Amino acid sequence: MQPTVQRLYSLLFALSLLALNPWGETRGEIWTVPKIGVLIALYGLNLVLLWRKPLRFDSQQWLSFMFWGFWLAFGAIAVLESPVPRRAFWGQDEMGDGWFYWGVLANLTLSNTALLRQYPHLLRSQIKGLLLGGVVLVLAMIPQLIDWRIDYTQTMGELLRPGILRSTIFADHQPIGTYSHRGHVAFVLSFLCILLLLLRRWRWLSRRNTFLGLVLFGGMLWMLRTRVGILVFVVGVLYLLGRRYKRTMIVLCLLGGLLMGLITFSRPIEGLPLIKQITSDRVYLWHLGRSGIRQRPLWGWGFNGFGVAYAHLVEKHSDNSRRIEVIHDVYYEAITPEGQVEFELLISNKAHNLILDTWISTGFFGLISYLSLLGFYTYQAYQSRLQRLEVLVIIYVTFTFTWFEAAQFSHLLWWGLSLTARSPALYPKGQCREE
C-alpha cells in the first residue's frame, strides 16, 4: 500500500472529528454536513481500494448485511409514514441522523470491515488519524476557554444577543471545539480516552504515549464540566481496569461522583426537585417521548421524530384549534381558525434517551431491528480477538441513556464495531485475546 493512501486515510479520519464549514448559515451547515461529507469520502475511498481485489463474504458478513438491511428497511417505512418525510430522510438540520445518514453509516461500516480484511495495516492509519484529530480538537478548544466568542465561523465574535453568538452558540456551552455543542465533544473526548486504554491493552501504544494522551484528552474533558462525559469515562475505565486496580477504581468513582455533584449544584435549575436537577429535567422529555410513542407506536414519526411528535402533542392538547402548517428545525408554524400564522418553538429535537428516541422515530419494529443490529455487533465485538472491544458499545449506551445519537459523532461507535473482522493479519501476535 502506498504511503500516500495511508496518509489520506489518516487525514480523512482526522477530518471526521474536525470538519466544519465556517461559511454555513445554520448549525447543520457549519458543523454537521461537513462531517457527513467526510464519511461519504471515506466510503468512496474504501470502494476504490476494494474494487482492486475480489471480495469473499463469510457468514458473519452476510449476517451484518441482513441486520443492516432490516434496520434500513424498517427505517424507510418510518420515513414514508412520517408526517414530515423530507425531515425524516435527511434528519433535522443539526442532528443530521436521518435515514440518509444511516445509509452512509451502513455502507461505511460494512466496507471498512471488508477493507481491513484486505488491507489490515490501514487500521493503524485510521487510528493515527483519530488521535491526531483529537489533538487538534483539544488545541482548538483552548482559545475558547479564554474567549467564548471564538467559534471558527465567518461571524466569529459577532453577537446575536448578549451571551449568544451569531452562530447561535451560547456562552455557557463553550468550549465546543469543532462541534455545535459541548455534549457532542464530551463524547468524542471520552471515546478517545477509552480508545487509548484499548490500544495500551493491545500493546499497540507505549505507556508514555498513553499517559500523555490521557492527560490531554482527559484534562480537556474535565475542563468541559459535562457530567455525561465524566460518567462515560468512569464507566469505560471501570470496565477495562476495574478487576486489576480495585482501589484505584474506588477512588476514581468517588472523584467522578464528587465532580458530577459539584457540576450539578453549581448550575441549579430553579423550581425543580432533586431528580430533575440531576437529569437537567430529562424526566419531562422522557414523559413527552412516551406520549409521542403512544400516538404512533408501530412506525413512529420518522427519524428525528421527537420534535415532530412534540408539535402534534402541543396542538392536540391545546384549546386554540390550530392546524400545523410547517415544522422547521427549531420551531413550527400553526394556522389559527382565523387564518393567522403563529410560531411555536420546539422544546427539543431529541428525547435524550436512546430507546425512546429510536422508538418515537422508527416505531416498535424499527426499535427491535436497531437493537438487534446493535446486539449482533456487540456480540461480535465480545467474540473478537481484540480484547474488550465491546467497551465501545458500553460507553455509547451509557452516553445515550441521557443524551442522543447525532451525525457529528455517532460514526465513532460504528467505526469501532467495524473492527470485528476475523482476519488474523489484523491482530499482531500475543497482543489480543486467544482463540
CSV table of C-alpha atoms in Angstrom, one decimal:
chain,number,residue,atom,x,y,z
A,1,MET,CA,0.0,0.0,0.0
A,2,GLN,CA,1.4,3.4,-1.0
A,3,PRO,CA,2.2,5.8,1.8
A,4,THR,CA,0.0,8.4,0.1
A,5,VAL,CA,-3.1,6.2,0.6
A,6,GLN,CA,-2.2,5.7,4.3
A,7,ARG,CA,-1.8,9.4,4.9
A,8,LEU,CA,-5.0,10.0,3.1
A,9,TYR,CA,-6.9,7.7,5.5
A,10,SER,CA,-5.2,9.4,8.4
A,11,LEU,CA,-6.3,12.8,7.1
A,12,LEU,CA,-9.9,11.8,6.5
A,13,PHE,CA,-10.3,10.2,9.9
A,14,ALA,CA,-8.9,13.3,11.5
A,15,LEU,CA,-11.3,15.4,9.5
A,16,SER,CA,-14.2,13.2,10.6
A,17,LEU,CA,-13.6,14.9,14.0
A,18,LEU,CA,-12.6,18.3,12.8
A,19,ALA,CA,-14.5,19.2,9.6
A,20,LEU,CA,-16.6,22.4,9.6
A,21,ASN,CA,-17.8,24.9,7.1
A,22,PRO,CA,-17.2,28.4,8.5
A,23,TRP,CA,-19.4,30.0,5.9
A,24,GLY,CA,-22.5,28.0,6.7
A,25,GLU,CA,-25.7,29.7,7.8
A,26,THR,CA,-27.1,27.1,10.2
A,27,ARG,CA,-25.6,24.7,12.8
A,28,GLY,CA,-26.1,21.9,10.4
A,29,GLU,CA,-24.4,23.6,7.5
A,30,ILE,CA,-21.5,24.6,9.8
A,31,TRP,CA,-20.8,21.5,11.9
A,32,THR,CA,-22.9,18.5,10.7
A,33,VAL,CA,-22.9,18.4,6.9
A,34,PRO,CA,-19.1,18.7,6.5
A,35,LYS,CA,-18.6,15.7,8.8
A,36,ILE,CA,-21.1,13.6,6.9
A,37,GLY,CA,-19.3,14.6,3.7
A,38,VAL,CA,-16.0,13.2,5.1
A,39,LEU,CA,-17.8,9.9,5.9
A,40,ILE,CA,-19.0,9.7,2.3
A,41,ALA,CA,-15.4,10.4,1.1
A,42,LEU,CA,-14.2,7.6,3.3
A,43,TYR,CA,-16.7,5.2,1.9
A,44,GLY,CA,-15.7,6.2,-1.7
A,45,LEU,CA,-12.1,5.6,-0.9
A,46,ASN,CA,-12.9,2.2,0.6
A,47,LEU,CA,-14.8,1.2,-2.6
A,48,VAL,CA,-11.8,2.3,-4.8
A,49,LEU,CA,-9.5,0.0,-2.9
A,50,LEU,CA,-11.9,-2.9,-2.6
A,51,TRP,CA,-12.5,-2.8,-6.3
A,52,ARG,CA,-9.0,-4.0,-6.9
A,53,LYS,CA,-9.5,-7.4,-5.3
A,54,PRO,CA,-12.3,-10.0,-5.5
A,55,LEU,CA,-14.4,-9.9,-2.3
A,56,ARG,CA,-15.4,-13.0,-0.4
A,57,PHE,CA,-18.1,-12.9,2.3
A,58,ASP,CA,-18.3,-15.2,5.2
A,59,SER,CA,-21.3,-15.9,7.4
A,60,GLN,CA,-20.5,-13.0,9.8
A,61,GLN,CA,-20.6,-10.5,6.9
A,62,TRP,CA,-23.8,-11.9,5.4
A,63,LEU,CA,-25.4,-11.6,8.9
A,64,SER,CA,-24.1,-8.0,9.0
A,65,PHE,CA,-25.8,-7.2,5.7
A,66,MET,CA,-29.0,-8.8,6.9
A,67,PHE,CA,-29.2,-6.8,10.2
A,68,TRP,CA,-28.3,-3.6,8.4
A,69,GLY,CA,-30.9,-4.4,5.8
A,70,PHE,CA,-33.7,-4.9,8.4
A,71,TRP,CA,-32.8,-1.6,10.1
A,72,LEU,CA,-32.8,0.4,6.9
A,73,ALA,CA,-35.9,-1.2,5.6
A,74,PHE,CA,-38.0,-0.5,8.7
A,75,GLY,CA,-36.4,3.0,8.8
A,76,ALA,CA,-37.5,3.5,5.2
A,77,ILE,CA,-41.1,2.6,6.2
A,78,ALA,CA,-40.9,5.1,9.1
A,79,VAL,CA,-39.8,7.8,6.6
A,80,LEU,CA,-42.7,7.0,4.3
A,81,GLU,CA,-45.2,7.0,7.2
A,82,SER,CA,-43.8,10.2,8.7
A,83,PRO,CA,-45.8,13.5,8.6
A,84,VAL,CA,-42.6,15.2,7.5
A,85,PRO,CA,-40.8,12.6,5.2
A,86,ARG,CA,-38.2,15.0,4.0
A,87,ARG,CA,-37.0,15.7,7.5
A,88,ALA,CA,-37.1,12.0,8.3
A,89,PHE,CA,-34.9,11.2,5.3
A,90,TRP,CA,-32.3,13.9,5.8
A,91,GLY,CA,-32.6,14.4,9.5
A,92,GLN,CA,-33.1,17.6,11.5
A,93,ASP,CA,-30.6,20.3,10.5
A,94,GLU,CA,-28.2,20.0,13.5
A,95,MET,CA,-28.8,16.3,14.4
A,96,GLY,CA,-28.4,15.1,10.8
A,97,ASP,CA,-29.1,11.4,11.6
A,98,GLY,CA,-31.9,10.8,9.2
A,99,TRP,CA,-32.3,7.7,7.0
A,100,PHE,CA,-29.7,9.0,4.6
A,101,TYR,CA,-27.1,9.2,7.3
A,102,TRP,CA,-27.8,5.7,8.5
A,103,GLY,CA,-27.4,4.5,4.9
A,104,VAL,CA,-24.0,6.2,4.8
A,105,LEU,CA,-23.0,4.6,8.2
A,106,ALA,CA,-24.2,1.1,7.0
A,107,ASN,CA,-22.1,1.3,3.8
A,108,LEU,CA,-19.1,2.8,5.7
A,109,THR,CA,-19.2,0.1,8.4
A,110,LEU,CA,-19.6,-2.8,6.0
A,111,SER,CA,-16.9,-1.5,3.6
A,112,ASN,CA,-14.4,-0.8,6.4
A,113,THR,CA,-14.8,-4.3,7.7
A,114,ALA,CA,-14.1,-5.7,4.2
A,115,LEU,CA,-11.3,-3.2,3.7
A,116,LEU,CA,-9.4,-4.3,6.9
A,117,ARG,CA,-9.7,-7.9,5.8
A,118,GLN,CA,-7.8,-7.0,2.5
A,119,TYR,CA,-5.5,-4.3,3.9
A,120,PRO,CA,-5.2,-4.8,7.7
A,121,HIS,CA,-2.3,-2.4,8.0
A,122,LEU,CA,-4.6,0.5,7.2
A,123,LEU,CA,-6.1,0.2,10.7
A,124,ARG,CA,-3.1,1.9,12.2
A,125,SER,CA,-3.5,4.8,9.7
A,126,GLN,CA,-7.2,5.1,10.8
A,127,ILE,CA,-6.3,5.1,14.5
A,128,LYS,CA,-3.5,7.6,13.9
A,129,GLY,CA,-5.9,9.9,12.2
A,130,LEU,CA,-8.4,9.8,15.0
A,131,LEU,CA,-5.7,10.5,17.6
A,132,LEU,CA,-4.2,13.3,15.6
A,133,GLY,CA,-7.6,14.8,15.1
A,134,GLY,CA,-8.2,14.6,18.8
A,135,VAL,CA,-5.0,16.5,19.5
A,136,VAL,CA,-6.0,19.3,17.0
A,137,LEU,CA,-9.5,19.3,18.6
A,138,VAL,CA,-8.1,20.0,22.1
A,139,LEU,CA,-5.8,22.7,20.7
A,140,ALA,CA,-8.9,24.3,19.1
A,141,MET,CA,-10.7,24.3,22.4
A,142,ILE,CA,-8.0,26.0,24.4
A,143,PRO,CA,-8.6,29.5,22.9
A,144,GLN,CA,-12.4,29.0,23.6
A,145,LEU,CA,-11.6,28.6,27.3
A,146,ILE,CA,-10.1,32.1,27.2
A,147,ASP,CA,-12.6,33.8,24.9
A,148,TRP,CA,-16.0,32.2,24.5
A,149,ARG,CA,-16.7,34.2,21.3
A,150,ILE,CA,-14.3,32.1,19.3
A,151,ASP,CA,-16.3,29.6,17.2
A,152,TYR,CA,-14.2,29.4,14.0
A,153,THR,CA,-17.0,30.7,11.8
A,154,GLN,CA,-17.1,33.7,9.4
A,155,THR,CA,-19.2,35.5,12.1
A,156,MET,CA,-16.8,34.8,14.9
A,157,GLY,CA,-17.1,37.3,17.7
A,158,GLU,CA,-20.4,38.8,16.5
A,159,LEU,CA,-23.3,38.6,19.0
A,160,LEU,CA,-26.9,37.8,18.2
A,161,ARG,CA,-27.8,39.0,21.7
A,162,PRO,CA,-25.9,39.1,25.0
A,163,GLY,CA,-24.5,35.7,25.7
A,164,ILE,CA,-25.3,34.2,22.2
A,165,LEU,CA,-23.1,34.3,19.1
A,166,ARG,CA,-24.4,34.8,15.6
A,167,SER,CA,-23.8,31.1,15.0
A,168,THR,CA,-26.4,30.5,17.9
A,169,ILE,CA,-23.7,29.2,20.2
A,170,PHE,CA,-24.3,30.1,23.9
A,171,ALA,CA,-21.6,31.4,26.2
A,172,ASP,CA,-22.1,28.6,28.7
A,173,HIS,CA,-21.9,26.0,26.0
A,174,GLN,CA,-18.2,26.7,25.3
A,175,PRO,CA,-15.7,25.2,24.7
A,176,ILE,CA,-17.1,23.3,21.7
A,177,GLY,CA,-14.0,22.9,19.5
A,178,THR,CA,-15.3,21.9,16.1
A,179,TYR,CA,-18.7,20.8,17.2
A,180,SER,CA,-22.1,22.5,17.8
A,181,HIS,CA,-22.4,21.5,21.4
A,182,ARG,CA,-20.1,20.6,24.3
A,183,GLY,CA,-22.1,17.5,24.9
A,184,HIS,CA,-21.0,16.2,21.5
A,185,VAL,CA,-17.4,17.0,22.1
A,186,ALA,CA,-17.6,15.4,25.5
A,187,PHE,CA,-18.4,12.0,23.9
A,188,VAL,CA,-15.6,12.4,21.4
A,189,LEU,CA,-13.0,13.1,24.2
A,190,SER,CA,-14.4,10.2,26.3
A,191,PHE,CA,-14.2,7.9,23.3
A,192,LEU,CA,-10.6,8.9,22.6
A,193,CYS,CA,-9.6,8.2,26.2
A,194,ILE,CA,-11.1,4.8,26.1
A,195,LEU,CA,-9.5,4.1,22.7
A,196,LEU,CA,-6.1,5.0,24.2
A,197,LEU,CA,-6.7,2.4,27.0
A,198,LEU,CA,-7.7,-0.2,24.5
A,199,LEU,CA,-4.6,0.5,22.4
A,200,ARG,CA,-2.5,0.1,25.5
A,201,ARG,CA,-4.2,-3.1,26.4
A,202,TRP,CA,-3.5,-4.5,22.9
A,203,ARG,CA,0.1,-3.2,23.3
A,204,TRP,CA,-0.2,-1.0,20.3
A,205,LEU,CA,0.7,2.1,22.3
A,206,SER,CA,3.5,2.8,24.8
A,207,ARG,CA,2.8,3.7,28.4
A,208,ARG,CA,4.3,7.1,27.9
A,209,ASN,CA,2.1,8.0,24.9
A,210,THR,CA,-1.0,6.5,26.6
A,211,PHE,CA,-0.3,8.7,29.6
A,212,LEU,CA,0.3,11.8,27.6
A,213,GLY,CA,-2.9,11.2,25.6
A,214,LEU,CA,-5.0,10.6,28.7
A,215,VAL,CA,-3.6,13.8,30.2
A,216,LEU,CA,-4.5,15.8,27.1
A,217,PHE,CA,-8.0,14.3,26.3
A,218,GLY,CA,-8.9,13.6,30.0
A,219,GLY,CA,-7.8,17.1,31.1
A,220,MET,CA,-9.9,18.8,28.5
A,221,LEU,CA,-12.8,16.5,29.3
A,222,TRP,CA,-12.6,17.6,32.9
A,223,MET,CA,-12.5,21.3,31.9
A,224,LEU,CA,-15.7,20.8,29.9
A,225,ARG,CA,-17.5,20.2,33.1
A,226,THR,CA,-20.0,17.9,31.4
A,227,ARG,CA,-21.5,15.2,33.7
A,228,VAL,CA,-22.3,12.7,31.0
A,229,GLY,CA,-18.7,12.8,29.6
A,230,ILE,CA,-17.3,12.2,33.0
A,231,LEU,CA,-19.7,9.3,33.6
A,232,VAL,CA,-18.8,7.7,30.3
A,233,PHE,CA,-15.1,7.9,31.1
A,234,VAL,CA,-15.6,6.4,34.5
A,235,VAL,CA,-17.8,3.6,33.2
A,236,GLY,CA,-15.3,2.8,30.4
A,237,VAL,CA,-12.3,2.8,32.8
A,238,LEU,CA,-14.1,0.6,35.3
A,239,TYR,CA,-14.9,-2.0,32.6
A,240,LEU,CA,-11.4,-2.1,31.3
A,241,LEU,CA,-9.4,-1.9,34.5
A,242,GLY,CA,-11.8,-2.5,37.4
A,243,ARG,CA,-10.7,-6.0,38.2
A,244,ARG,CA,-7.0,-5.2,38.2
A,245,TYR,CA,-6.9,-1.9,40.1
A,246,LYS,CA,-9.8,-2.1,42.5
A,247,ARG,CA,-8.5,0.5,45.0
A,248,THR,CA,-7.7,3.0,42.2
A,249,MET,CA,-11.2,2.4,40.7
A,250,ILE,CA,-12.9,3.1,44.0
A,251,VAL,CA,-11.0,6.5,44.2
A,252,LEU,CA,-11.9,7.2,40.5
A,253,CYS,CA,-15.6,6.5,41.2
A,254,LEU,CA,-15.6,8.8,44.3
A,255,LEU,CA,-13.8,11.6,42.4
A,256,GLY,CA,-16.1,11.2,39.4
A,257,GLY,CA,-19.2,11.2,41.6
A,258,LEU,CA,-17.9,14.3,43.5
A,259,LEU,CA,-17.2,16.2,40.3
A,260,MET,CA,-20.6,15.4,38.8
A,261,GLY,CA,-22.3,16.5,42.1
A,262,LEU,CA,-20.4,19.8,42.1
A,263,ILE,CA,-21.3,20.4,38.4
A,264,THR,CA,-25.0,19.7,39.2
A,265,PHE,CA,-25.3,22.0,42.1
A,266,SER,CA,-23.1,24.8,40.5
A,267,ARG,CA,-25.8,25.4,37.9
A,268,PRO,CA,-29.1,24.8,39.6
A,269,ILE,CA,-32.4,25.0,37.7
A,270,GLU,CA,-34.9,26.9,39.8
A,271,GLY,CA,-38.1,25.2,41.0
A,272,LEU,CA,-37.1,21.7,40.1
A,273,PRO,CA,-36.9,18.7,42.5
A,274,LEU,CA,-33.6,16.8,43.0
A,275,ILE,CA,-34.1,14.1,40.4
A,276,LYS,CA,-34.9,16.7,37.7
A,277,GLN,CA,-31.9,18.7,38.8
A,278,ILE,CA,-29.7,15.7,38.4
A,279,THR,CA,-31.1,14.9,34.9
A,280,SER,CA,-31.4,18.5,33.8
A,281,ASP,CA,-35.2,17.8,33.6
A,282,ARG,CA,-34.7,14.9,31.2
A,283,VAL,CA,-37.6,13.3,33.0
A,284,TYR,CA,-40.0,15.8,31.4
A,285,LEU,CA,-38.6,15.0,27.9
A,286,TRP,CA,-38.9,11.3,28.6
A,287,HIS,CA,-42.6,11.8,29.6
A,288,LEU,CA,-43.2,13.6,26.3
A,289,GLY,CA,-41.4,10.9,24.4
A,290,ARG,CA,-43.7,8.2,25.9
A,291,SER,CA,-46.7,10.3,24.9
A,292,GLY,CA,-45.4,10.6,21.4
A,293,ILE,CA,-44.9,6.8,21.2
A,294,ARG,CA,-48.4,6.2,22.2
A,295,GLN,CA,-49.7,8.3,19.3
A,296,ARG,CA,-47.7,6.3,16.7
A,297,PRO,CA,-46.3,3.1,18.3
A,298,LEU,CA,-45.7,0.9,15.3
A,299,TRP,CA,-44.0,3.1,12.7
A,300,GLY,CA,-43.1,6.2,14.6
A,301,TRP,CA,-42.8,9.8,13.4
A,302,GLY,CA,-39.8,9.4,11.2
A,303,PHE,CA,-36.1,9.9,12.0
A,304,ASN,CA,-35.5,12.7,14.5
A,305,GLY,CA,-39.2,12.4,15.2
A,306,PHE,CA,-39.3,13.8,18.8
A,307,GLY,CA,-39.7,17.4,17.5
A,308,VAL,CA,-42.4,16.4,15.1
A,309,ALA,CA,-44.3,14.5,17.8
A,310,TYR,CA,-43.9,17.4,20.2
A,311,ALA,CA,-45.6,19.8,17.8
A,312,HIS,CA,-48.5,17.5,17.3
A,313,LEU,CA,-48.9,16.8,21.0
A,314,VAL,CA,-48.9,20.5,21.8
A,315,GLU,CA,-51.6,21.2,19.2
A,316,LYS,CA,-53.7,18.2,20.2
A,317,HIS,CA,-53.9,19.2,23.9
A,318,SER,CA,-54.4,23.0,23.2
A,319,ASP,CA,-57.7,24.8,23.1
A,320,ASN,CA,-57.0,27.1,20.2
A,321,SER,CA,-57.9,24.6,17.3
A,322,ARG,CA,-54.8,25.5,15.3
A,323,ARG,CA,-53.5,23.4,12.4
A,324,ILE,CA,-49.8,22.7,11.9
A,325,GLU,CA,-48.6,24.1,8.6
A,326,VAL,CA,-44.8,23.6,8.6
A,327,ILE,CA,-42.4,22.0,11.0
A,328,HIS,CA,-38.9,23.7,10.8
A,329,ASP,CA,-35.7,22.7,12.5
A,330,VAL,CA,-36.3,24.5,15.8
A,331,TYR,CA,-39.9,25.8,15.5
A,332,TYR,CA,-43.1,25.2,13.7
A,333,GLU,CA,-45.9,27.2,12.1
A,334,ALA,CA,-49.5,26.8,13.0
A,335,ILE,CA,-52.6,28.4,11.4
A,336,THR,CA,-55.4,29.6,13.6
A,337,PRO,CA,-59.1,29.3,12.5
A,338,GLU,CA,-58.9,32.9,11.6
A,339,GLY,CA,-56.1,32.2,9.1
A,340,GLN,CA,-53.3,33.8,11.1
A,341,VAL,CA,-49.9,32.1,11.2
A,342,GLU,CA,-48.4,31.7,14.7
A,343,PHE,CA,-44.9,30.4,15.6
A,344,GLU,CA,-44.0,28.0,18.4
A,345,LEU,CA,-40.6,26.8,19.5
A,346,LEU,CA,-39.8,23.1,19.6
A,347,ILE,CA,-38.7,22.2,23.2
A,348,SER,CA,-36.1,19.7,21.7
A,349,ASN,CA,-35.5,17.6,18.7
A,350,LYS,CA,-34.5,14.6,20.8
A,351,ALA,CA,-36.0,12.8,23.9
A,352,HIS,CA,-32.4,12.4,25.2
A,353,ASN,CA,-32.7,8.6,25.6
A,354,LEU,CA,-31.6,6.0,23.0
A,355,ILE,CA,-34.6,3.7,23.4
A,356,LEU,CA,-37.2,6.5,23.5
A,357,ASP,CA,-35.6,8.3,20.5
A,358,THR,CA,-35.4,5.2,18.4
A,359,TRP,CA,-38.9,4.1,19.2
A,360,ILE,CA,-40.5,7.5,18.7
A,361,SER,CA,-38.6,7.9,15.4
A,362,THR,CA,-38.9,4.5,13.8
A,363,GLY,CA,-41.6,2.8,15.8
A,364,PHE,CA,-41.6,-0.6,17.5
A,365,PHE,CA,-40.4,-2.6,14.5
A,366,GLY,CA,-37.6,-0.1,13.9
A,367,LEU,CA,-36.6,-0.3,17.6
A,368,ILE,CA,-36.4,-4.1,17.5
A,369,SER,CA,-34.3,-4.0,14.3
A,370,TYR,CA,-32.0,-1.4,15.7
A,371,LEU,CA,-31.5,-3.3,19.0
A,372,SER,CA,-30.9,-6.5,17.0
A,373,LEU,CA,-28.3,-4.7,14.9
A,374,LEU,CA,-26.5,-3.3,17.9
A,375,GLY,CA,-26.8,-6.6,19.8
A,376,PHE,CA,-25.3,-8.5,16.9
A,377,TYR,CA,-22.3,-6.2,16.7
A,378,THR,CA,-21.9,-6.2,20.4
A,379,TYR,CA,-21.7,-10.0,20.4
A,380,GLN,CA,-19.2,-9.9,17.5
A,381,ALA,CA,-17.1,-7.3,19.5
A,382,TYR,CA,-17.2,-9.5,22.5
A,383,GLN,CA,-16.0,-12.5,20.5
A,384,SER,CA,-13.4,-10.5,18.7
A,385,ARG,CA,-9.7,-11.2,19.3
A,386,LEU,CA,-9.3,-7.5,20.1
A,387,GLN,CA,-9.8,-7.7,23.9
A,388,ARG,CA,-12.6,-5.7,25.4
A,389,LEU,CA,-13.7,-4.1,22.1
A,390,GLU,CA,-17.3,-4.3,23.4
A,391,VAL,CA,-16.5,-1.4,25.8
A,392,LEU,CA,-17.2,1.0,23.0
A,393,VAL,CA,-20.8,-0.2,23.0
A,394,ILE,CA,-21.0,0.1,26.8
A,395,ILE,CA,-19.8,3.7,26.8
A,396,TYR,CA,-22.1,4.6,23.9
A,397,VAL,CA,-25.2,3.2,25.6
A,398,THR,CA,-24.1,4.9,28.8
A,399,PHE,CA,-23.8,8.2,26.9
A,400,THR,CA,-27.1,7.9,25.1
A,401,PHE,CA,-29.1,7.0,28.2
A,402,THR,CA,-29.4,10.7,28.9
A,403,TRP,CA,-28.2,12.1,25.5
A,404,PHE,CA,-28.8,11.0,21.9
A,405,GLU,CA,-27.3,9.9,18.7
A,406,ALA,CA,-26.2,12.6,16.2
A,407,ALA,CA,-24.4,12.7,12.9
A,408,GLN,CA,-21.5,14.6,14.3
A,409,PHE,CA,-20.1,11.8,16.4
A,410,SER,CA,-22.1,8.5,16.1
A,411,HIS,CA,-19.8,7.2,13.4
A,412,LEU,CA,-17.1,6.6,16.0
A,413,LEU,CA,-19.0,3.7,17.5
A,414,TRP,CA,-19.7,2.1,14.2
A,415,TRP,CA,-16.1,2.5,13.1
A,416,GLY,CA,-15.1,0.7,16.3
A,417,LEU,CA,-17.5,-2.1,15.5
A,418,SER,CA,-16.2,-2.5,12.0
A,419,LEU,CA,-13.0,-3.8,13.6
A,420,THR,CA,-14.7,-7.2,14.3
A,421,ALA,CA,-13.4,-8.7,11.1
A,422,ARG,CA,-12.0,-12.2,11.6
A,423,SER,CA,-8.7,-11.5,9.8
A,424,PRO,CA,-5.7,-13.0,11.6
A,425,ALA,CA,-3.5,-10.4,9.9
A,426,LEU,CA,-5.4,-7.6,11.7
A,427,TYR,CA,-4.1,-8.7,15.1
A,428,PRO,CA,-0.4,-8.8,15.9
A,429,LYS,CA,0.7,-12.0,17.8
A,430,GLY,CA,0.4,-12.1,21.5
A,431,GLN,CA,-1.5,-8.8,21.8
A,432,CYS,CA,-5.1,-10.0,21.7
A,433,ARG,CA,-7.5,-12.5,23.0
A,434,GLU,CA,-6.6,-16.1,22.4
A,435,GLU,CA,-8.9,-18.1,20.2
